[in-house]
Structures are given as structure tokens and as C-alpha cells.
Amino acid sequence: MIKLITTILTALTTGAIYALMSTALVLVWRSTRIINFAQAGQAVLSTYVGYEITVRSGSFWVGVLAAMIFGALLGAVIDRFFMRPIFKRIKSGPILMIAPVVATLGLLGIIQSIIGFKWGLTYQSLAAPVSTDGYNLFNRVIAFSPFNLLVVVFATVSMLLLTLLFQKTNIGLALRASAHSPEIARLSGIKVDLTRTLGWALAGAAGGLAGMLYIPSSYLYPNAMDVLLVFGFVAAVIGGLESLFGAVAGAMILGFAISFSTSYISEKLFFPMAFILLIVVLLIKPAGIFSSKKSRRD
Amino acid sequence: MLTLTPSKKRTLFFVAMGWALLLIGDRIGELRQYQGSFVAMYALAIGSIILLTGYSGQLSLGHSALMAVGAYAGALSINNLHLHPVIALVIATFVAGLFGLLLGFGVARLSGPYLAGTTLALAVSLPTLANQFPILGGEQGVVFDVGLPPARFGENFSQYKWFFWISCLAVLVMLWLISNVVSSRYGRTFRAIRDNETAAALSGLNTGRLKVLAFSISSGMAGLAGGLLVMLISGVSPSAFPLSLSFSLLTGAVVTGVYSLKGVMLGGLVLVAIPEIADSLVTRIGGSEGFTATLPGFLVSALLILAVIFAPNGPGKLLHSFKKHG
């Protein structure tokens, strides 16, 4: 019984972090048709900034705010001064398919090297603002701490805010319109390039938050978020890449699948499970669970 | 005047390459022979990416995993079946090809980000499977020993020269086969699918089957490269095939130009040269530990970005456009 509860709570915590990463990837994919591999680098660089601010100001919350603002700015700058110029030059051919992947991978390497130059490769730890000792349940300590609860709450709240932004505001309408049909959106007077950059900025902020929520239970080093990038990507693909709901649902499915298979079958299934789940989902629905055939554009 | 068909010209080119490499192998030191073997191995692996991406329009981030499949298959056939190393390399090729065939059936109808995601997950998860089966040796891995060079080559024939010979011969034979494939009917159909899948299907091509075929051939090439890689480092373990290997291969392919197999040696040379250049830069200018460890990655990434910005279609096309525009 305790094992079941612990497994579910672990699934929720990991799922929440994956959800932030997959949301970041989906936001960029929707607005620019780019899978942003640099997301891991942007998120970890934002977390380094958050870490410095936390150390200087003594407050974790100021650090979170700084990481999110820096993440948003970095995302906007990358889109405006890196991605847009590149895609003005590349128009056709097989390179068009791999250029986004290659460009963002190159950017990932550059960002991680810059972190290495500046902070070195040593592991740093970021203190959590609340206790990371597990709660007591029926006189036994379980693997779910006040900090894990905070992670789940923060991720849920930020998802709700994003949903409100997309569904209830004019900015959200512009973002949805530009993602759905850039040409028509442009004709309706929406500044499509600006909404693109806004998508990158939102994604950057989500990545910064993911980093600040993940690193206290791990360590901070240049490659700290690589695994999260892979799992966030897998979650986004499972969810169909098009909708925020799909991204969150995919992340939760992945979180539960990994948590249950590692605690009930074998710990070594951590990575293979992601692949097995992805293959099974894509064999049944090649464009992810929450996508209608119509909405899929290449 | 003697006229030659294109296929005979190609064969002559590869024979000449082999002859040249034979002469070069006699005249260089052991370190260069060792590095040369790596260049050949990387060239083959880059070739497998180019065949898949440049010729058939599919994108794979999982070729490090396919190399691992070939490497383990080769190691097991040497250690457990006691086969000759050359036969083990052939087995590595075929097992990886077969694996690619099975995988291809699963992924051939995926495109773009879905294919990238699946192969990425494969690259991350497959090497960890080695821990599940005792025969694969867990994190330590298993040895891959091709043995000493045959006695008839004489006593001065070093191990590194033997590596160099095996690598160059295997890579030349494989690339010769592949260059024949891409200039055959199959190569044309691959390119037709790459350029316009719908048009290719309307012209009566079974695009699904051809994409699986391309994936399988590419996997076989990667498997052979994987076998050669673990021969050079004398053992196979999960850590020999990190995700960054897949990314390096992609870098090599972009630097070479994904359209053409002609420059694969250049890509291999770049991948081997960059850590060397970074090392010599570091010894010259010094720097902190973080700087030293990060510089090679920085150079690879910078090269990748420069290649995408200034020569997205490869150095060949770049020169061509210079000529055209004066």
C-alpha cells in the first residue's frame, strides 16, 4: 500500500517536471516548427542565473523569478537573432529537414560550453526552500517531501496560467492563430514574427522554472538537464506535439509508466520504458495520442 | 581512347584509394595509423547518416545505438562463437542491418520530429539495456580483440598498422558497395522519395518499403562502423556509445554536405582533428579545467553552426555557388 502511494506520488513529481519541459518544446514547435534541442541548454543556463541570484539574495523565490525572466529573454534573443536569420537563408532541400535539429544542437553545445567556461564542470547544489525529507505516513518515511509537493503545485499553477493565457486573452488568440495558420493570421493583422518570438520566450520561462524545480533534488552542472530534454521530448511526441494539454498528458503518462515499471519490475527500466512507451504509442497512432490527423502539418 | 562506364570508374577509384592507403600506411607512425583508423571508421558512420538523410530524406539521432548493436554482435561472435574477426565484422554489419530493418518497419511511416524523437529515445535507452543481460557484461562491457596481425606479415608489422588495414579495407569495401547502390535504380528511387514522397508514390514506388530498405542499409553501415570503433578501443561497453556520438556524426554529415557521399573522409578527418586542435590550443594558451574540458565541444558546435549558416548544402555546393556568382 505504502509502495503504491509512493509510486503514484513519485510519478506525479517526475511527471510535473517532464510536463514543464514538454510544454516548452511544444510552445516552440507550435509557433516555429522547430524541435528546440537547445532547450536543455537554455533551461540549465537560466538555472545557473537563478542559482547565482539565489546565492546573492538569499532567497530561492527571487532566484526562480530571475531564472524565468532570464529564460524568457534568452529564448526571445535566440529566436530573433539566431533562428530567424538562419531560416531566411535555408529555403529547400534535405538540409531543410535537419537544419533546425542541427542548428539547435549546435546552440546546445555552445551554451553548455559557455557554462563550462564560466562556471566549470563541477557539481553545484542548490538548496531547496523547504524540506526535502520525506513525509511520515503510518510511521514510515515515504519518498515524497514538502519540496516535491511544491514542485507539483508550481507546475500545476503555471500550466493553469498558461491555459488561461491561451484561452482567455487576445495574446493567446494571436498565438493560437499564428500556430494554426501563419498566413491567415498575418492577413488578419497579427504580427506573426512577434508571436513566434513570444512563443520562444514563454518556452524559455517554462524551461527556467523546470530547472529551478528540478535541480534542488539533483545537482547543477552543464549537462544537468539533458535527460529531462529527452524525456520532455518523448512526452511531447506521445502527446502529439500540437496541444499544451497533450504535452502535459504525455508527460504524466510517461511519469506514471516510468515510476510504475521501475518500482514494480526493475530499476533498470528507467530509460528503456520511455522508448517502449513511445514505440507502442506511435505504432498505434503515428502522430501521438492527442492529435487529430487534420491538425498535423509537416 | 579508353572509355570507362561510371561503375568501372568508381571501382577504379576505390582500388586506387586502397593502393594509396596501403602506401600511406607504410610511411606514417603508429599514432597516425591509429588516428587514420578512426578517420575511416567515422567516415563510414557519417556515410550511413548521409545515405539515410541526404539520399532518402529520413532523420536519425539514434545511429550511436545502431553502432552499439553492431559492436555487441561482433564482440559476441568473437568471444562466444570464436569466429574470425573479419567474419565478426561482417556479422556486425548484418545484425545491425537486420535490427534496422525491424526498427524501420516501426518507424518508416513516421516523419520529421516523430522519427527524430523515436531514434533519440533509442539512442538513450538501448545502451542501458546492456545492463539487463549478463552476456553483454554490464557497465564494464566485453572485450573486442581482433588478435595480433598474422605472422606472415613479419615481425615489424605493428598492431596499429593491422587496425589501419582492417579499418581502411572494411570501409573502402562498404563505401564501394554503397556507392554502387546509390547510383543504381535504388539510389534514384531514394532521391525521388526524398524530393517528393507523394510524387514518388504516384509514380508507382512503394515508398514505405524503400524507406525501410534505406534505413536498413544505413543501419548495416553504422553497425560495421560500430564494430570498427570497438576494435580500436579494444572493448565494447555502453559508455562507448553516448548520445553525443550521434550528434558528432550529424555534425560530420553536415560539414561534409548531406547531399553527397564524396566528402565523407573530410567529415571523419574533422571529427578526429577537432579534439587534437583543441588540445594544442589549450597547451598553448592554457586555461582552467572547465575551459580545457569544454573546448572540443565548443569547437564542434561552432563548426556545426557555421556550416549550417554558410554552407548548408556542403562545401561542394558552396564552391559551386562561388564559381557561378563570380
PDB file of C-alpha atoms in Angstrom, chain B residues 28 59 70 76 102 118 129 147 149 181-182 221 230 258 286 316:
ATOM      1  CA  ILE B  28      53.286   7.012 -41.192  1.00  0.00           C
ATOM      2  CA  LEU B  59      16.484  11.837 -39.945  1.00  0.00           C
ATOM      3  CA  GLY B  70      26.867  -3.947 -34.487  1.00  0.00           C
ATOM      4  CA  LEU B  76      29.762 -11.824 -29.094  1.00  0.00           C
ATOM      5  CA  LEU B 102      12.867  -4.369 -37.831  1.00  0.00           C
ATOM      6  CA  THR B 118      11.912   7.806 -31.588  1.00  0.00           C
ATOM      7  CA  LEU B 129      19.909  -2.470 -21.951  1.00  0.00           C
ATOM      8  CA  GLY B 147      44.119 -10.555 -32.219  1.00  0.00           C
ATOM      9  CA  PRO B 149      48.409  -9.398 -37.063  1.00  0.00           C
ATOM     10  CA  VAL B 181      23.714   1.218 -54.553  1.00  0.00           C
ATOM     11  CA  VAL B 182      23.171   4.985 -54.673  1.00  0.00           C
ATOM     12  CA  MET B 221      26.851   0.645 -42.337  1.00  0.00           C
ATOM     13  CA  VAL B 230      35.221  -1.089 -30.532  1.00  0.00           C
ATOM     14  CA  VAL B 258      24.405  15.774 -46.717  1.00  0.00           C
ATOM     15  CA  GLY B 286      46.384  27.393 -21.016  1.00  0.00           C
ATOM     16  CA  GLY B 316      30.999  21.351 -52.597  1.00  0.00           C
TER      17      GLY B 316
END
